[in-house]
Coordinates of C-alpha atoms in Angstrom, one line a residue:
M117 CA -7.3 4.5 -36.4
K118 CA -3.6 4.0 -36.8
T119 CA -2.4 0.4 -36.1
Y120 CA 1.1 0.4 -34.6
Q121 CA 3.7 -2.4 -34.6
L122 CA 6.5 -3.4 -32.2
F123 CA 10.0 -2.0 -32.9
I124 CA 12.5 -4.9 -32.6
N125 CA 16.0 -5.0 -34.1
G126 CA 15.5 -1.9 -36.2
Q127 CA 12.2 -3.1 -37.8
Y128 CA 8.5 -2.6 -37.1
V129 CA 7.0 -6.0 -36.7
D130 CA 3.6 -7.5 -35.7
P131 CA 3.3 -9.1 -32.3
A132 CA 3.9 -12.8 -32.2
N133 CA 0.4 -13.5 -31.0
G134 CA -1.2 -11.3 -33.6
E135 CA -3.2 -9.3 -31.0
W136 CA -3.7 -5.5 -30.6
F137 CA -5.6 -3.4 -28.1
D138 CA -7.2 0.1 -28.2
S139 CA -5.5 3.2 -27.0
I140 CA -8.1 5.6 -25.6
D141 CA -8.1 9.3 -26.0
P142 CA -8.8 10.5 -22.4
Y143 CA -10.4 13.8 -23.5
R144 CA -12.9 12.2 -25.9
G145 CA -13.2 8.9 -24.2
Q146 CA -12.8 7.1 -27.5
P147 CA -10.2 4.7 -29.1
W148 CA -7.8 6.5 -31.5
A149 CA -5.1 3.9 -32.1
K150 CA -4.3 0.2 -32.0
V151 CA -1.3 -0.9 -30.0
P152 CA 0.4 -4.3 -30.2
R153 CA -0.3 -6.7 -27.3
G154 CA 3.2 -8.1 -26.9
S155 CA 4.0 -11.4 -25.3
A156 CA 6.9 -13.3 -23.8
A157 CA 8.0 -14.3 -27.3
D158 CA 8.3 -10.7 -28.3
A159 CA 10.2 -9.8 -25.1
D160 CA 12.6 -12.6 -25.7
K161 CA 13.1 -11.6 -29.4
A162 CA 13.8 -8.0 -28.3
V163 CA 16.3 -8.9 -25.6
K164 CA 18.2 -11.3 -27.8
A165 CA 18.4 -8.7 -30.5
A166 CA 19.7 -6.1 -28.0
N167 CA 22.4 -8.5 -26.7
E168 CA 23.6 -9.3 -30.2
A169 CA 23.7 -5.7 -31.2
M170 CA 25.4 -4.6 -28.0
W171 CA 28.0 -7.2 -27.4
R172 CA 28.8 -8.4 -31.0
G173 CA 27.4 -5.8 -33.3
P174 CA 28.7 -2.4 -34.5
W175 CA 27.8 -0.6 -31.2
S176 CA 30.6 -2.5 -29.3
K177 CA 33.2 -1.7 -32.0
M178 CA 32.2 1.9 -32.4
T179 CA 34.3 4.7 -30.7
A180 CA 32.6 6.6 -28.0
S181 CA 32.8 9.8 -30.1
A182 CA 31.0 8.1 -33.0
R183 CA 28.2 6.9 -30.6
G184 CA 27.9 10.4 -29.2
K185 CA 27.4 11.9 -32.7
M186 CA 24.5 9.6 -33.3
M187 CA 22.9 10.5 -30.0
R188 CA 23.3 14.2 -30.7
K189 CA 21.7 13.7 -34.2
L190 CA 18.8 11.9 -32.5
G191 CA 18.3 15.0 -30.4
D192 CA 18.2 17.1 -33.6
L193 CA 15.5 14.8 -35.0
V194 CA 13.4 15.0 -31.9
A195 CA 13.6 18.8 -32.0
A196 CA 12.4 18.8 -35.6
N197 CA 9.5 16.5 -34.7
A198 CA 8.6 17.9 -31.3
E199 CA 5.1 19.2 -32.3
R200 CA 4.1 16.0 -34.0
L201 CA 5.2 13.9 -31.0
A202 CA 3.6 16.2 -28.5
E203 CA 0.2 15.9 -30.3
I204 CA 0.5 12.1 -30.1
E205 CA 1.2 12.3 -26.4
V206 CA -1.8 14.6 -25.8
R207 CA -4.0 12.1 -27.6
D208 CA -2.6 9.3 -25.5
N209 CA -2.5 10.8 -22.0
G210 CA -4.8 13.9 -22.1
K211 CA -2.1 16.3 -20.7
L212 CA -2.0 19.8 -21.9
M213 CA -0.5 20.5 -25.3
A214 CA 1.4 23.4 -23.7
E215 CA 2.9 21.0 -21.2
M216 CA 3.8 18.2 -23.6
L217 CA 5.1 20.5 -26.3
G218 CA 7.4 22.1 -23.7
Q219 CA 8.6 18.7 -22.7
L220 CA 9.3 17.6 -26.3
R221 CA 11.1 20.8 -27.1
Y222 CA 13.3 20.2 -24.0
H223 CA 13.6 16.5 -24.6
P224 CA 16.6 16.8 -27.1
E225 CA 18.8 18.3 -24.3
W226 CA 19.2 14.8 -22.8
W227 CA 20.5 13.4 -26.1
W228 CA 22.8 16.4 -26.7
Y229 CA 24.1 16.3 -23.1
F230 CA 24.7 12.6 -22.8
G231 CA 25.9 12.5 -26.4
G232 CA 28.5 15.0 -25.4
L233 CA 29.4 13.0 -22.2
V234 CA 30.0 9.7 -24.0
D235 CA 33.7 10.2 -24.7
K236 CA 34.4 11.7 -21.3
L237 CA 33.7 8.6 -19.2
E238 CA 37.3 8.1 -18.3
G239 CA 38.8 5.4 -16.1
G240 CA 41.7 6.2 -13.9
L241 CA 45.3 5.3 -13.1
V242 CA 45.6 4.0 -9.5
P243 CA 48.9 4.7 -7.7
I244 CA 48.8 1.2 -6.2
D245 CA 50.7 0.3 -3.1
K246 CA 52.2 -2.8 -4.7
A247 CA 55.7 -2.7 -6.2
D248 CA 56.2 -3.5 -9.9
T249 CA 52.4 -3.2 -10.6
F250 CA 50.5 -1.1 -13.1
A251 CA 46.9 -0.7 -12.0
Y252 CA 44.0 1.2 -13.6
T253 CA 40.2 1.2 -13.8
T254 CA 37.8 1.3 -16.7
H255 CA 34.0 1.7 -17.0
E256 CA 32.0 -0.8 -19.0
P257 CA 28.2 -1.1 -19.8
V258 CA 26.2 -3.1 -17.3
G259 CA 24.3 -5.0 -20.0
V260 CA 21.0 -4.8 -21.8
V261 CA 18.6 -2.4 -20.1
A262 CA 14.9 -2.9 -19.7
A263 CA 13.3 0.5 -19.4
L264 CA 9.7 0.5 -18.0
T265 CA 8.1 3.9 -18.3
A266 CA 5.0 5.5 -16.9
W267 CA 2.0 7.0 -18.6
N268 CA 2.2 10.6 -17.5
S269 CA 5.3 11.7 -19.5
P270 CA 6.3 8.9 -21.8
L271 CA 9.0 10.4 -24.0
L272 CA 10.5 12.5 -21.2
F273 CA 11.1 9.2 -19.3
V274 CA 12.6 7.6 -22.4
A275 CA 15.1 10.5 -22.5
W276 CA 15.9 10.3 -18.8
K277 CA 16.5 6.6 -19.0
C278 CA 17.8 5.8 -22.4
A279 CA 20.1 8.7 -23.1
A280 CA 22.2 7.7 -20.1
A281 CA 22.0 4.0 -20.9
L282 CA 23.2 4.5 -24.5
A283 CA 25.9 6.9 -23.3
A284 CA 27.2 4.0 -21.1
G285 CA 27.2 1.7 -24.2
C286 CA 24.1 -0.3 -23.3
A287 CA 21.3 -1.4 -25.5
V288 CA 17.7 -0.9 -24.4
V289 CA 14.3 -2.5 -24.6
V290 CA 11.6 0.0 -23.7
K291 CA 8.3 -1.2 -22.4
P292 CA 6.0 1.9 -22.2
S293 CA 2.8 2.0 -20.2
E294 CA -0.1 0.2 -22.0
F295 CA -2.0 3.5 -21.7
T296 CA 0.5 5.6 -23.6
S297 CA 2.6 3.6 -26.0
A298 CA 2.1 5.4 -29.3
S299 CA 4.6 8.2 -28.9
T300 CA 7.4 5.8 -27.9
L301 CA 6.7 3.7 -31.0
E302 CA 6.8 6.8 -33.2
F303 CA 10.1 7.9 -31.5
A304 CA 11.7 4.6 -32.3
A305 CA 11.8 5.4 -36.0
L306 CA 13.9 8.5 -35.2
T307 CA 16.6 6.3 -33.6
K308 CA 17.1 4.5 -36.9
E309 CA 17.1 7.7 -38.8
A310 CA 19.8 9.0 -36.5
G311 CA 22.0 6.0 -37.5
I312 CA 21.8 4.1 -34.2
P313 CA 22.4 0.4 -35.1
D314 CA 19.6 -2.0 -35.3
G315 CA 18.9 -3.7 -32.0
I316 CA 20.2 -1.0 -29.8
F317 CA 16.8 0.6 -29.2
N318 CA 13.8 -1.6 -29.1
V319 CA 10.1 -1.0 -28.1
V320 CA 7.8 -3.8 -26.9
T321 CA 4.3 -2.8 -25.8
G322 CA 1.6 -4.6 -23.9
F323 CA 0.5 -5.4 -20.4
G324 CA 2.7 -5.6 -17.3
P325 CA 2.0 -9.2 -16.3
E326 CA 2.3 -10.4 -19.9
I327 CA 5.5 -8.6 -21.1
G328 CA 6.8 -6.4 -18.3
S329 CA 7.4 -9.3 -16.0
E330 CA 9.2 -11.2 -18.8
L331 CA 11.6 -8.4 -19.3
I332 CA 12.3 -8.1 -15.6
S333 CA 13.1 -11.8 -15.1
H334 CA 14.8 -12.4 -18.5
P335 CA 18.4 -13.7 -18.1
G336 CA 19.5 -11.6 -20.9
V337 CA 18.6 -8.3 -19.1
G338 CA 21.3 -6.8 -16.9
K339 CA 19.6 -3.7 -15.6
I340 CA 16.0 -2.6 -14.9
T341 CA 15.0 1.0 -14.8
F342 CA 11.3 1.7 -13.8
T343 CA 9.1 4.7 -13.2
G344 CA 5.7 4.1 -11.4
S345 CA 4.1 3.6 -8.1
D346 CA 6.0 2.4 -5.0
T347 CA 3.7 -0.7 -4.8
T348 CA 4.6 -1.8 -8.3
G349 CA 8.2 -0.7 -7.8
A350 CA 8.5 -3.1 -4.8
K351 CA 7.4 -6.0 -7.0
V352 CA 9.8 -5.0 -9.7
Y353 CA 12.6 -4.9 -7.1
E354 CA 11.7 -8.2 -5.7
T355 CA 11.5 -9.9 -9.1
A356 CA 14.8 -8.4 -10.3
A357 CA 16.5 -9.4 -7.0
R358 CA 16.0 -13.1 -7.8
S359 CA 18.5 -12.8 -10.6
L360 CA 20.6 -10.1 -8.9
K361 CA 19.9 -7.5 -11.6
R362 CA 20.9 -3.8 -11.2
V363 CA 17.8 -1.7 -10.5
S364 CA 16.8 2.0 -10.6
L365 CA 13.4 3.0 -9.4
E366 CA 11.7 6.4 -9.6
L367 CA 8.6 6.0 -7.6
G368 CA 5.8 7.9 -5.9
G369 CA 5.7 11.0 -3.7
K370 CA 3.7 12.9 -1.2
S371 CA 5.8 16.1 -1.5
P372 CA 5.5 18.9 1.0
N373 CA 5.4 22.5 -0.3
I374 CA 6.3 24.6 2.7
V375 CA 5.3 28.3 2.9
F376 CA 6.8 30.4 5.7
E377 CA 5.3 33.7 6.9
D378 CA 8.2 35.7 5.4
A379 CA 7.7 34.3 1.9
D380 CA 6.7 36.3 -1.2
L381 CA 3.1 35.1 -1.0
S382 CA 2.2 35.9 -4.6
A383 CA 5.1 33.8 -5.9
A384 CA 4.4 31.1 -3.4
A385 CA 0.7 30.9 -4.4
A386 CA 1.7 30.6 -8.1
G387 CA 4.2 27.9 -7.2
T388 CA 1.7 26.0 -5.1
I389 CA -0.9 26.0 -7.9
S390 CA 1.8 24.8 -10.4
G391 CA 2.9 22.2 -8.0
I392 CA -0.5 20.5 -7.6
F393 CA -2.7 21.5 -10.5
A394 CA -0.2 21.5 -13.4
A395 CA -0.4 18.2 -15.3
T396 CA -3.8 17.7 -13.5
G397 CA -1.8 16.6 -10.5
Q398 CA -0.7 13.5 -12.4
T399 CA 3.0 13.8 -11.5
C400 CA 5.2 12.1 -9.0
I401 CA 6.6 15.4 -7.8
A402 CA 3.2 17.0 -7.2
G403 CA 3.3 19.3 -4.1
S404 CA 0.2 17.6 -2.8
R405 CA 0.8 18.6 0.9
L406 CA 0.8 22.3 1.4
L407 CA 2.3 23.2 4.8
V408 CA 1.5 26.9 5.6
Q409 CA 2.6 28.8 8.7
N410 CA -0.5 29.4 10.8
S411 CA 0.1 33.2 11.0
I412 CA -0.6 33.6 7.3
K413 CA -2.7 30.5 6.6
N414 CA -6.1 32.1 6.1
E415 CA -4.7 34.9 3.9
F416 CA -2.6 32.5 1.8
V417 CA -5.4 30.0 1.3
E418 CA -7.7 32.8 0.0
R419 CA -5.0 33.6 -2.6
L420 CA -4.9 30.0 -3.7
L421 CA -8.7 29.8 -4.0
N422 CA -8.8 32.9 -6.2
L423 CA -6.1 31.5 -8.5
A424 CA -7.6 28.0 -8.6
R425 CA -11.0 29.3 -9.5
S426 CA -9.6 31.0 -12.6
A427 CA -8.4 27.6 -14.0
K428 CA -10.0 26.6 -17.3
I429 CA -10.9 23.0 -17.6
G430 CA -11.3 21.4 -21.1
D431 CA -9.7 20.4 -24.3
P432 CA -6.0 19.8 -23.7
M433 CA -5.1 20.7 -27.2
Q434 CA -6.3 24.3 -26.7
S435 CA -3.6 26.8 -25.6
D436 CA -5.8 28.5 -23.0
T437 CA -6.8 25.2 -21.2
N438 CA -5.2 24.9 -17.7
I439 CA -6.5 21.5 -16.5
G440 CA -7.1 18.5 -18.7
P441 CA -8.7 15.1 -18.1
I442 CA -7.4 12.3 -15.8
T443 CA -5.6 9.9 -18.1
T444 CA -7.2 6.5 -17.2
P445 CA -10.7 5.4 -16.0
A446 CA -9.1 3.6 -13.1
Q447 CA -7.1 6.7 -12.0
Y448 CA -10.2 8.9 -12.4
K449 CA -12.1 6.6 -10.0
K450 CA -9.2 6.5 -7.6
V451 CA -9.0 10.3 -7.4
L452 CA -12.8 10.6 -6.7
D453 CA -12.5 7.8 -4.1
Y454 CA -9.7 9.7 -2.2
I455 CA -11.9 12.9 -2.2
D456 CA -14.6 10.9 -0.5
V457 CA -12.1 9.5 2.0
A458 CA -10.9 13.0 2.8
K459 CA -14.4 14.2 3.5
S460 CA -15.2 11.2 5.6
E461 CA -12.0 11.8 7.7
G462 CA -13.1 15.3 8.5
A463 CA -11.1 17.4 6.0
R464 CA -13.0 20.5 4.9
C465 CA -13.4 20.9 1.1
L466 CA -13.0 24.6 0.2
L467 CA -13.0 24.1 -3.6
G468 CA -14.0 21.4 -6.0
G469 CA -14.4 17.9 -4.7
R470 CA -16.5 16.8 -7.6
P471 CA -16.3 15.5 -11.2
A472 CA -16.1 18.5 -13.5
S473 CA -18.8 19.3 -16.1
G474 CA -19.7 22.1 -18.5
D475 CA -18.8 23.4 -22.0
G476 CA -15.9 21.7 -23.7
I477 CA -15.7 18.9 -21.2
T478 CA -16.3 15.5 -22.8
G479 CA -15.3 11.9 -22.1
G480 CA -16.2 12.0 -18.4
Q481 CA -12.7 11.9 -16.9
F482 CA -12.5 15.4 -15.5
V483 CA -12.1 16.3 -11.8
E484 CA -12.4 19.9 -10.5
P485 CA -9.3 21.3 -8.9
T486 CA -9.8 20.4 -5.2
I487 CA -8.5 22.1 -2.1
F488 CA -8.9 20.6 1.4
T489 CA -8.1 22.4 4.7
D490 CA -8.3 21.3 8.3
V491 CA -6.1 18.3 7.2
D492 CA -4.1 16.4 9.8
N493 CA -0.9 14.7 8.6
N494 CA -2.2 11.4 9.8
M495 CA -5.2 11.4 7.5
R496 CA -5.0 9.1 4.4
I497 CA -5.4 12.2 2.1
A498 CA -2.1 13.4 3.6
R499 CA -0.2 10.1 3.6
E500 CA -1.2 8.3 0.4
E501 CA -0.4 9.4 -3.2
V502 CA -3.6 10.5 -4.9
F503 CA -2.0 11.4 -8.3
G504 CA -4.7 14.0 -9.2
P505 CA -5.7 17.6 -8.7
V506 CA -6.2 17.4 -5.0
L507 CA -4.4 19.6 -2.4
S508 CA -4.2 19.1 1.3
V509 CA -3.5 22.2 3.4
I510 CA -1.8 21.6 6.8
G511 CA -0.9 24.4 9.2
F512 CA 2.3 24.7 11.3
D513 CA 3.6 27.1 13.9
T514 CA 7.4 26.8 13.8
E515 CA 10.2 25.8 11.5
E516 CA 10.8 22.8 13.6
D517 CA 7.1 21.8 13.2
A518 CA 7.3 22.2 9.4
V519 CA 10.3 20.0 9.1
R520 CA 8.8 17.3 11.4
I521 CA 5.5 17.2 9.4
A522 CA 7.3 17.3 6.0
N523 CA 9.5 14.3 6.9
D524 CA 6.6 12.4 8.5
T525 CA 5.9 10.3 5.3
I526 CA 7.1 7.1 3.7
Y527 CA 8.1 9.1 0.7
G528 CA 11.0 11.3 -0.1
L529 CA 11.0 12.5 -3.7
A530 CA 10.7 16.3 -3.5
A531 CA 9.9 19.3 -1.4
G532 CA 9.4 23.0 -1.8
I533 CA 10.3 25.9 0.5
W534 CA 9.1 29.5 0.2
T535 CA 11.0 32.0 2.3
R536 CA 12.9 35.3 2.0
D537 CA 15.2 34.3 4.8
L538 CA 18.6 33.3 3.3
A539 CA 19.7 31.3 6.3
R540 CA 16.5 29.3 6.3
A541 CA 16.8 28.7 2.6
V542 CA 20.2 27.0 3.3
R543 CA 19.3 25.4 6.6
V544 CA 16.0 23.7 5.9
P545 CA 17.0 21.7 2.7
K546 CA 19.6 19.9 4.8
L547 CA 16.9 18.8 7.2
L548 CA 14.4 17.5 4.6
R549 CA 14.5 13.9 3.6
A550 CA 13.9 14.4 -0.1
G551 CA 15.9 13.8 -3.3
T552 CA 15.1 17.3 -4.7
V553 CA 14.4 20.4 -2.7
W554 CA 13.2 23.6 -4.5
V555 CA 13.5 27.0 -2.8
N556 CA 11.3 29.8 -4.1
T557 CA 10.4 27.7 -7.1
Y558 CA 8.7 24.4 -7.8
R559 CA 8.6 21.6 -10.5
A560 CA 11.8 22.7 -12.2
I561 CA 13.9 20.0 -13.9
S562 CA 17.1 19.9 -16.0
Y563 CA 19.1 17.3 -17.9
M564 CA 22.1 18.5 -15.8
M565 CA 20.5 17.9 -12.4
P566 CA 20.3 14.5 -10.7
F567 CA 16.7 13.4 -10.0
G568 CA 15.5 10.6 -7.7
G569 CA 14.0 9.8 -4.3
M570 CA 14.7 8.6 -0.8
K571 CA 12.7 6.1 1.2
H572 CA 9.7 4.7 -0.8
S573 CA 10.3 7.2 -3.6
G574 CA 13.0 5.1 -5.2
V575 CA 16.5 3.9 -5.7
G576 CA 19.2 5.6 -7.9
R577 CA 19.2 8.8 -9.9
E578 CA 18.3 10.0 -13.4
S579 CA 19.7 13.0 -15.3
G580 CA 23.0 14.7 -14.6
I581 CA 26.4 13.0 -14.6
D582 CA 25.3 10.7 -11.8
A583 CA 22.8 9.0 -14.1
V584 CA 25.3 7.5 -16.5
H585 CA 27.0 5.6 -13.6
E586 CA 23.7 3.7 -13.0
Y587 CA 24.5 1.9 -16.3
L588 CA 28.2 1.3 -15.8
E589 CA 30.3 -1.3 -14.1
T590 CA 33.8 -0.4 -12.8
K591 CA 36.6 -2.9 -13.8
S592 CA 39.9 -3.0 -12.0
V593 CA 42.9 -4.1 -14.1
W594 CA 46.2 -5.2 -12.6
I595 CA 49.4 -5.6 -14.7
S596 CA 52.6 -7.0 -13.1
T597 CA 55.8 -5.5 -14.4
A598 CA 58.0 -7.7 -12.1
Q599 CA 60.7 -9.8 -13.6
D600 CA 61.2 -12.1 -10.6
V601 CA 59.0 -15.0 -9.7
P602 CA 57.3 -14.6 -6.2
A603 CA 59.2 -16.3 -3.4
N604 CA 56.1 -17.9 -2.0
P605 CA 53.2 -18.5 -4.5
F606 CA 50.9 -19.8 -1.7
V607 CA 50.2 -16.4 -0.1
M608 CA 48.3 -13.4 -1.2
R609 CA 50.4 -10.8 -3.0

């Protein structure tokens, strides 16, 4: 097994406590790598290195254009190493090679995009209403950023958070999930190869209570960006608030995928399957609530069943596999528990509902693609995030009903609409309380498009021009050009 080290101040180093833990391959159910068990001492070392590099090192003295060139070179290096990094992610989280390789081939776009944006973050001249005064604004980095990433798409989240942060002039300390740390540690070497100064990109690994909490509360951290559950996100928010840190949270979802009777049913069925069974349902934007107009419900559900039955479950490294394992034992148990809850509440299981078995299925963390119907939106299966291949089908009669049911959730991350009615395609997105609304597509992302949630689904936005402002502070500068002394210095000017 490979033994990894922390990446601090441009160097791979052993954890201060000399401890490691196993990373488990979800497909085989066996350890495949050893990951450093970082401690408070490691977090402190990384934050201090980041502050030194950011405020007093070459990063602060470098022109924006020079920083941008390094970031774009980093994108080139990721592109050249995409297959190797994707293989590591599959070993770590069990997602499909086709999915992870697609992500890693797209990952460089964030470094190219934000690397090109760096020298375009302009301030502005303010035509101030005070005589004999020159006034302008500038944008400055918020400080060292602690980036806490989730286990389902580790390096994609690194791109979402860190490209914008570095574009703003910040330094980062990344704390990946303890379940999927290897790819981020491998990626760290590419930042050094790209010429990014030591201390600007750091990786500390370990368990949340031991190192994540230290980063969130550390006085040398100015900004927290976190991806994970809303429960953990609330704790991150609370801890960060004690020291008034800036916070961005990308949290859970219970996204509605709404199919109207006038939709292209073949396209809608494919989009529904993609929305819930791609990535084994382990994605915050999963369309886990399928809202179908009752006039077509039976026909549409039959289409879904036929498509879902064709899914091949097995080795995520194989190109013809459609559904891989659940990433962690705890998540595997959680998914099966929710299936039991749904059955006990009266939902009718039309497909799956069991652990998967058969040829090519090892390790014991596979769940059959599962479809429930006769679901009421008040059931737990419709209200709580399962984070697995479990779909709840809910019928509706009118557009007004669909919008009401869709918005009846604590979450607001994403939503899908399937319709041929152009007026409806424009009208309904305005009515949905969700950060992203897809019409006649689902699960599409871009480095150019802001991403984030409403309500319990988070705070702030990632990707797009909006994202970089999450890492900037605006400074106002006043310069008096007056030659006379104020007549009364005791009043506000």
